[in-house]
Amino acid sequence: MRSLHAVLISLLLCLSACSSLPNRDPLKINVVDVEPLQGEGMEVRFAVRIRVQNPNDYTLTYSGVALDLDINGQPFASGVTDERGTIGRFSDTIVSVPVSVSAFSMIRQTYGISQMETLNNMPYVLRGKLSGGVFNTKRFVDSGTLNLPGPTTGSR
């Protein structure tokens, strides 16, 4: 019976400790750039550069980043990096994550794009996480639209 009381008291103390944590605002993530990288075989690779903003009053330390990119409602690319760093309080930094696109994803996207009249306003969703240990891993989602350049027409 005593062990049951000890477990219940421990559980209550843990719950009250969680409620006393300071308010933490979510990270703000924006895609800054997508650069081509050397691929392997039928694989296409890009470096996705993201700006990570820390709107909190504490320094964030991370030890790895993982990304998943969906374009036009379909899975497109994923990647990871073991890059380590810190983001100061009320500060931001640029993180580059290499992502891979499988040949199947590229074919699926090419087919989907061929069904569209324009390459403008293609929706994307970027999901990821900055690893910071058991209690400090930060997950994030960014979404928007891509405006890809189409064929140029001009007069001489």
CSV table of C-alpha atoms in Angstrom, one decimal:
chain,number,residue,atom,x,y,z
A,1,MET,CA,0.0,0.0,0.0
A,2,ARG,CA,2.9,2.4,0.8
A,3,SER,CA,4.5,1.8,-2.6
A,4,LEU,CA,1.2,2.7,-4.3
A,5,HIS,CA,1.1,6.0,-2.3
A,6,ALA,CA,4.7,6.7,-3.2
A,7,VAL,CA,4.0,6.1,-6.9
A,8,LEU,CA,0.9,8.4,-6.8
A,9,ILE,CA,2.8,11.2,-5.0
A,10,SER,CA,5.7,10.9,-7.5
A,11,LEU,CA,3.2,11.1,-10.4
A,12,LEU,CA,1.6,14.2,-8.9
A,13,LEU,CA,5.0,15.8,-8.4
A,14,CYS,CA,6.0,15.1,-12.0
A,15,LEU,CA,2.7,16.6,-13.3
A,16,SER,CA,3.1,19.7,-11.2
A,17,ALA,CA,6.7,20.1,-12.4
A,18,CYS,CA,5.5,20.0,-16.0
A,19,SER,CA,2.9,22.7,-15.3
A,20,SER,CA,5.6,25.0,-13.8
A,21,LEU,CA,7.7,25.0,-17.0
A,22,PRO,CA,7.9,28.5,-18.6
A,23,ASN,CA,5.8,29.3,-21.6
A,24,ARG,CA,7.7,28.4,-24.8
A,25,ASP,CA,6.8,29.8,-28.1
A,26,PRO,CA,7.1,27.5,-31.1
A,27,LEU,CA,10.1,28.0,-33.5
A,28,LYS,CA,9.5,29.9,-36.7
A,29,ILE,CA,10.9,28.1,-39.8
A,30,ASN,CA,11.1,29.5,-43.3
A,31,VAL,CA,12.6,28.0,-46.4
A,32,VAL,CA,15.3,30.3,-47.6
A,33,ASP,CA,16.8,28.5,-50.6
A,34,VAL,CA,17.0,25.1,-52.4
A,35,GLU,CA,20.3,24.4,-54.1
A,36,PRO,CA,21.1,21.4,-56.3
A,37,LEU,CA,23.7,18.8,-55.0
A,38,GLN,CA,25.5,15.9,-56.7
A,39,GLY,CA,23.2,12.9,-56.8
A,40,GLU,CA,23.8,9.2,-57.0
A,41,GLY,CA,22.3,7.1,-59.8
A,42,MET,CA,18.7,7.9,-60.3
A,43,GLU,CA,18.6,10.0,-57.1
A,44,VAL,CA,18.3,13.7,-57.1
A,45,ARG,CA,19.7,15.7,-54.2
A,46,PHE,CA,19.2,19.2,-52.9
A,47,ALA,CA,20.4,21.3,-50.0
A,48,VAL,CA,17.3,22.9,-48.3
A,49,ARG,CA,18.3,26.0,-46.4
A,50,ILE,CA,16.0,27.0,-43.6
A,51,ARG,CA,16.0,30.0,-41.3
A,52,VAL,CA,15.2,28.9,-37.8
A,53,GLN,CA,14.0,31.7,-35.5
A,54,ASN,CA,14.0,31.3,-31.7
A,55,PRO,CA,11.4,33.7,-30.3
A,56,ASN,CA,12.2,32.6,-26.7
A,57,ASP,CA,14.2,33.9,-23.8
A,58,TYR,CA,16.6,31.0,-23.7
A,59,THR,CA,19.4,29.6,-26.0
A,60,LEU,CA,18.4,26.6,-28.0
A,61,THR,CA,21.0,23.9,-28.5
A,62,TYR,CA,20.5,21.3,-31.3
A,63,SER,CA,22.4,18.2,-32.4
A,64,GLY,CA,20.7,17.2,-35.6
A,65,VAL,CA,18.0,18.1,-38.0
A,66,ALA,CA,15.5,16.0,-40.0
A,67,LEU,CA,13.2,17.2,-42.8
A,68,ASP,CA,10.3,15.8,-44.9
A,69,LEU,CA,9.1,17.9,-47.8
A,70,ASP,CA,5.8,17.4,-49.5
A,71,ILE,CA,5.0,19.2,-52.8
A,72,ASN,CA,1.5,19.4,-54.3
A,73,GLY,CA,0.2,17.0,-51.6
A,74,GLN,CA,2.7,14.3,-52.3
A,75,PRO,CA,5.8,13.2,-50.5
A,76,PHE,CA,8.8,14.6,-52.4
A,77,ALA,CA,12.0,14.6,-50.4
A,78,SER,CA,13.5,13.8,-47.0
A,79,GLY,CA,16.9,14.4,-45.4
A,80,VAL,CA,18.9,14.5,-42.2
A,81,THR,CA,22.0,16.2,-41.0
A,82,ASP,CA,24.0,15.8,-37.8
A,83,GLU,CA,24.9,19.5,-37.8
A,84,ARG,CA,25.2,20.9,-34.3
A,85,GLY,CA,24.7,24.4,-33.1
A,86,THR,CA,23.0,26.9,-31.0
A,87,ILE,CA,20.4,29.6,-31.6
A,88,GLY,CA,20.6,32.4,-29.2
A,89,ARG,CA,17.7,33.9,-27.3
A,90,PHE,CA,15.5,36.0,-29.7
A,91,SER,CA,17.9,35.2,-32.5
A,92,ASP,CA,18.0,33.1,-35.8
A,93,THR,CA,20.3,31.1,-37.9
A,94,ILE,CA,20.4,29.4,-41.3
A,95,VAL,CA,20.6,25.5,-41.3
A,96,SER,CA,21.4,23.6,-44.5
A,97,VAL,CA,19.9,20.1,-44.7
A,98,PRO,CA,20.7,17.8,-47.7
A,99,VAL,CA,17.6,16.0,-48.9
A,100,SER,CA,17.1,13.2,-51.4
A,101,VAL,CA,14.4,12.7,-54.0
A,102,SER,CA,13.8,9.2,-55.2
A,103,ALA,CA,13.3,8.5,-58.9
A,104,PHE,CA,9.7,7.4,-58.1
A,105,SER,CA,8.9,10.7,-56.3
A,106,MET,CA,10.4,12.7,-59.2
A,107,ILE,CA,8.3,10.7,-61.8
A,108,ARG,CA,5.1,11.2,-59.6
A,109,GLN,CA,5.8,14.9,-59.3
A,110,THR,CA,6.6,15.3,-63.0
A,111,TYR,CA,3.3,13.6,-63.9
A,112,GLY,CA,1.3,15.8,-61.5
A,113,ILE,CA,3.0,18.9,-62.8
A,114,SER,CA,2.2,17.9,-66.4
A,115,GLN,CA,-1.5,17.9,-65.5
A,116,MET,CA,-1.3,21.5,-64.3
A,117,GLU,CA,-1.7,24.6,-66.5
A,118,THR,CA,0.9,26.6,-64.6
A,119,LEU,CA,3.8,26.0,-62.3
A,120,ASN,CA,2.8,28.8,-59.9
A,121,ASN,CA,1.4,28.4,-56.5
A,122,MET,CA,2.3,24.8,-56.0
A,123,PRO,CA,1.6,24.0,-52.3
A,124,TYR,CA,4.4,22.6,-50.1
A,125,VAL,CA,4.6,21.4,-46.5
A,126,LEU,CA,7.9,21.1,-44.7
A,127,ARG,CA,7.9,19.0,-41.5
A,128,GLY,CA,10.9,18.5,-39.4
A,129,LYS,CA,12.6,18.5,-36.0
A,130,LEU,CA,15.7,20.0,-34.4
A,131,SER,CA,17.0,17.3,-32.0
A,132,GLY,CA,18.0,18.6,-28.6
A,133,GLY,CA,17.8,15.5,-26.4
A,134,VAL,CA,14.9,13.8,-24.8
A,135,PHE,CA,13.1,17.0,-23.5
A,136,ASN,CA,14.4,19.6,-25.9
A,137,THR,CA,13.6,18.3,-29.4
A,138,LYS,CA,11.6,20.9,-31.3
A,139,ARG,CA,9.2,19.9,-34.0
A,140,PHE,CA,8.1,22.3,-36.7
A,141,VAL,CA,5.9,22.7,-39.8
A,142,ASP,CA,6.2,25.3,-42.5
A,143,SER,CA,3.9,25.5,-45.5
A,144,GLY,CA,3.3,27.8,-48.4
A,145,THR,CA,3.4,27.9,-52.1
A,146,LEU,CA,6.3,27.5,-54.6
A,147,ASN,CA,6.4,29.7,-57.7
A,148,LEU,CA,8.6,27.9,-60.2
A,149,PRO,CA,9.7,29.8,-63.3
A,150,GLY,CA,8.1,28.8,-66.5
A,151,PRO,CA,9.2,29.2,-70.1
A,152,THR,CA,10.3,32.8,-70.8
A,153,THR,CA,8.8,34.6,-73.7
A,154,GLY,CA,10.3,37.9,-74.8
A,155,SER,CA,10.5,40.1,-77.8
A,156,ARG,CA,13.7,41.3,-79.3
